[in-house]
Amino acid sequence: MTGIIVIRAAETPRDLAAAQELCWEYRDFLLGFDDSMRSIVDAFYPLEAYTDLMDSLAKKHARPKGIVLLAEQDGAAIGCGMYHPLNNDACEIKRVFVRDTARGSGAGEALSRALIDQACQDSYKRILLDTNAKFNSARKLYEKLGFEQRGAYSDIPADVLPYLVFYELNL
């Protein structure tokens, strides 16, 4: 893959299918990362719940207050990212994922910047997200983009809490 990375909204059934495929790859990536990650996946993304989430992905992240974005290169989907509203003032970024073959291409940063830009256009005042404490490149990216560490913003099981880092960006 050598072409320019294009970030665009997932708007068609084909786009949504590509985003769902990437989300399943993300879950598989998490399961294969290490044993601690497996417990996080079991807590937050058990198979049945994740299947339900994928079935409702378009609705959960629907416009006008949510969005699903795809990163494409040479016409192929290489990554995705999305957000959904938490309330009128804040949204939560979820499942920013880039395929292994495209890591290091800038797709993750391009997706993240596009999500921030769209959240501004959607009149959000804050963006929240969490990531695994061991995902050093993701943490560096979020901090580069201006996100600051904060405490948990939702109920998290105590045994999982040490494995996560929570971030907030005031817009």
GROMACS .gro file of C-alpha atoms in nm:
model
  171
    1MET     CA    1   0.000   0.000   0.000
    2THR     CA    2   0.151   0.325  -0.111
    3GLY     CA    3  -0.139   0.561  -0.184
    4ILE     CA    4  -0.274   0.856   0.006
    5ILE     CA    5  -0.482   0.781   0.313
    6VAL     CA    6  -0.841   0.901   0.282
    7ILE     CA    7  -1.065   0.940   0.587
    8ARG     CA    8  -1.438   0.938   0.525
    9ALA     CA    9  -1.767   0.864   0.693
   10ALA     CA   10  -1.902   0.510   0.669
   11GLU     CA   11  -2.233   0.583   0.499
   12THR     CA   12  -2.333   0.279   0.294
   13PRO     CA   13  -2.408  -0.080   0.392
   14ARG     CA   14  -2.075  -0.177   0.230
   15ASP     CA   15  -1.895   0.087   0.438
   16LEU     CA   16  -2.062  -0.037   0.756
   17ALA     CA   17  -1.962  -0.395   0.674
   18ALA     CA   18  -1.600  -0.281   0.633
   19ALA     CA   19  -1.614  -0.103   0.970
   20GLN     CA   20  -1.764  -0.411   1.137
   21GLU     CA   21  -1.493  -0.631   0.986
   22LEU     CA   22  -1.227  -0.395   1.122
   23CYS     CA   23  -1.394  -0.397   1.464
   24TRP     CA   24  -1.383  -0.778   1.469
   25GLU     CA   25  -1.015  -0.762   1.376
   26TYR     CA   26  -0.969  -0.516   1.664
   27ARG     CA   27  -1.130  -0.763   1.906
   28ASP     CA   28  -0.903  -1.041   1.776
   29PHE     CA   29  -0.602  -0.811   1.817
   30LEU     CA   30  -0.702  -0.746   2.178
   31LEU     CA   31  -0.750  -1.117   2.249
   32GLY     CA   32  -0.404  -1.195   2.111
   33PHE     CA   33  -0.223  -0.909   2.285
   34ASP     CA   34  -0.160  -1.070   2.626
   35ASP     CA   35  -0.334  -1.247   2.914
   36SER     CA   36  -0.433  -0.924   3.091
   37MET     CA   37  -0.599  -0.802   2.773
   38ARG     CA   38  -0.798  -1.124   2.749
   39SER     CA   39  -0.957  -1.046   3.088
   40ILE     CA   40  -1.048  -0.697   2.966
   41VAL     CA   41  -1.207  -0.840   2.652
   42ASP     CA   42  -1.396  -1.092   2.863
   43ALA     CA   43  -1.521  -0.810   3.087
   44PHE     CA   44  -1.620  -0.561   2.817
   45TYR     CA   45  -1.644  -0.751   2.489
   46PRO     CA   46  -1.770  -1.105   2.551
   47LEU     CA   47  -1.866  -1.266   2.221
   48GLU     CA   48  -2.243  -1.232   2.256
   49ALA     CA   49  -2.227  -0.869   2.372
   50TYR     CA   50  -1.977  -0.779   2.099
   51THR     CA   51  -2.196  -0.943   1.837
   52ASP     CA   52  -2.489  -0.733   1.960
   53LEU     CA   53  -2.270  -0.423   1.950
   54MET     CA   54  -2.164  -0.493   1.593
   55ASP     CA   55  -2.527  -0.547   1.494
   56SER     CA   56  -2.616  -0.205   1.640
   57LEU     CA   57  -2.296  -0.022   1.540
   58ALA     CA   58  -2.466   0.212   1.291
   59LYS     CA   59  -2.740   0.301   1.537
   60LYS     CA   60  -2.507   0.352   1.836
   61HIS     CA   61  -2.281   0.585   1.637
   62ALA     CA   62  -2.552   0.741   1.418
   63ARG     CA   63  -2.547   1.093   1.289
   64PRO     CA   64  -2.612   1.363   1.387
   65LYS     CA   65  -2.431   1.316   1.721
   66GLY     CA   66  -2.214   1.012   1.644
   67ILE     CA   67  -2.007   0.892   1.353
   68VAL     CA   68  -1.817   0.594   1.212
   69LEU     CA   69  -1.511   0.681   1.005
   70LEU     CA   70  -1.307   0.463   0.773
   71ALA     CA   71  -0.946   0.509   0.672
   72GLU     CA   72  -0.879   0.390   0.317
   73GLN     CA   73  -0.563   0.349   0.118
   74ASP     CA   74  -0.553   0.241  -0.244
   75GLY     CA   75  -0.930   0.184  -0.221
   76ALA     CA   76  -0.903  -0.063   0.069
   77ALA     CA   77  -1.029  -0.006   0.423
   78ILE     CA   78  -0.727  -0.007   0.655
   79GLY     CA   79  -0.873   0.141   0.973
   80CYS     CA   80  -1.173   0.274   1.154
   81GLY     CA   81  -1.270   0.496   1.444
   82MET     CA   82  -1.596   0.620   1.586
   83TYR     CA   83  -1.764   0.814   1.859
   84HIS     CA   84  -2.100   0.825   2.027
   85PRO     CA   85  -2.260   1.084   2.255
   86LEU     CA   86  -2.228   1.048   2.631
   87ASN     CA   87  -2.443   1.357   2.686
   88ASN     CA   88  -2.509   1.688   2.508
   89ASP     CA   89  -2.159   1.818   2.580
   90ALA     CA   90  -1.936   1.508   2.560
   91CYS     CA   91  -1.871   1.221   2.323
   92GLU     CA   92  -1.660   0.909   2.361
   93ILE     CA   93  -1.416   0.786   2.098
   94LYS     CA   94  -1.428   0.410   2.051
   95ARG     CA   95  -1.245   0.142   1.854
   96VAL     CA   96  -0.975   0.343   1.675
   97PHE     CA   97  -0.801   0.059   1.496
   98VAL     CA   98  -0.558   0.030   1.206
   99ARG     CA   99  -0.474  -0.299   1.040
  100ASP     CA  100  -0.127  -0.433   1.110
  101THR     CA  101  -0.027  -0.386   0.745
  102ALA     CA  102  -0.099  -0.012   0.774
  103ARG     CA  103   0.049   0.062   1.117
  104GLY     CA  104   0.299   0.343   1.101
  105SER     CA  105   0.129   0.494   0.795
  106GLY     CA  106  -0.030   0.781   0.985
  107ALA     CA  107  -0.380   0.636   0.950
  108GLY     CA  108  -0.436   0.626   1.328
  109GLU     CA  109  -0.345   0.992   1.363
  110ALA     CA  110  -0.553   1.088   1.060
  111LEU     CA  111  -0.856   0.902   1.201
  112SER     CA  112  -0.809   1.061   1.544
  113ARG     CA  113  -0.775   1.412   1.400
  114ALA     CA  114  -1.084   1.359   1.184
  115LEU     CA  115  -1.282   1.241   1.489
  116ILE     CA  116  -1.173   1.550   1.684
  117ASP     CA  117  -1.263   1.780   1.394
  118GLN     CA  118  -1.606   1.619   1.354
  119ALA     CA  119  -1.673   1.637   1.729
  120CYS     CA  120  -1.601   2.011   1.711
  121GLN     CA  121  -1.840   2.046   1.418
  122ASP     CA  122  -2.099   1.852   1.618
  123SER     CA  123  -2.065   2.113   1.897
  124TYR     CA  124  -1.920   1.883   2.161
  125LYS     CA  125  -1.721   2.051   2.436
  126ARG     CA  126  -1.528   1.742   2.548
  127ILE     CA  127  -1.406   1.413   2.407
  128LEU     CA  128  -1.341   1.118   2.636
  129LEU     CA  129  -1.168   0.790   2.562
  130ASP     CA  130  -0.982   0.506   2.725
  131THR     CA  131  -0.702   0.284   2.607
  132ASN     CA  132  -0.492   0.004   2.745
  133ALA     CA  133  -0.204   0.118   2.963
  134LYS     CA  134   0.032  -0.098   2.752
  135PHE     CA  135  -0.066   0.067   2.422
  136ASN     CA  136   0.226   0.310   2.433
  137SER     CA  137   0.196   0.434   2.074
  138ALA     CA  138  -0.177   0.506   2.117
  139ARG     CA  139  -0.110   0.689   2.444
  140LYS     CA  140   0.166   0.898   2.281
  141LEU     CA  141  -0.065   0.983   1.993
  142TYR     CA  142  -0.352   1.092   2.218
  143GLU     CA  143  -0.118   1.304   2.428
  144LYS     CA  144   0.031   1.457   2.111
  145LEU     CA  145  -0.322   1.551   2.007
  146GLY     CA  146  -0.381   1.731   2.338
  147PHE     CA  147  -0.566   1.468   2.539
  148GLU     CA  148  -0.492   1.475   2.910
  149GLN     CA  149  -0.509   1.184   3.150
  150ARG     CA  150  -0.800   1.179   3.390
  151GLY     CA  151  -0.985   0.933   3.610
  152ALA     CA  152  -1.241   0.683   3.494
  153TYR     CA  153  -1.556   0.842   3.356
  154SER     CA  154  -1.774   0.531   3.376
  155ASP     CA  155  -1.814   0.233   3.605
  156ILE     CA  156  -1.515   0.006   3.552
  157PRO     CA  157  -1.463  -0.322   3.739
  158ALA     CA  158  -1.189  -0.275   4.001
  159ASP     CA  159  -0.984  -0.569   3.866
  160VAL     CA  160  -0.972  -0.411   3.517
  161LEU     CA  161  -0.909  -0.051   3.621
  162PRO     CA  162  -0.527  -0.081   3.654
  163TYR     CA  163  -0.501  -0.188   3.288
  164LEU     CA  164  -0.672   0.120   3.146
  165VAL     CA  165  -0.578   0.484   3.101
  166PHE     CA  166  -0.851   0.744   3.060
  167TYR     CA  167  -0.819   1.063   2.859
  168GLU     CA  168  -1.012   1.384   2.804
  169LEU     CA  169  -0.979   1.660   2.546
  170ASN     CA  170  -1.154   1.991   2.604
  171LEU     CA  171  -1.261   2.141   2.273
   0.00000   0.00000   0.00000
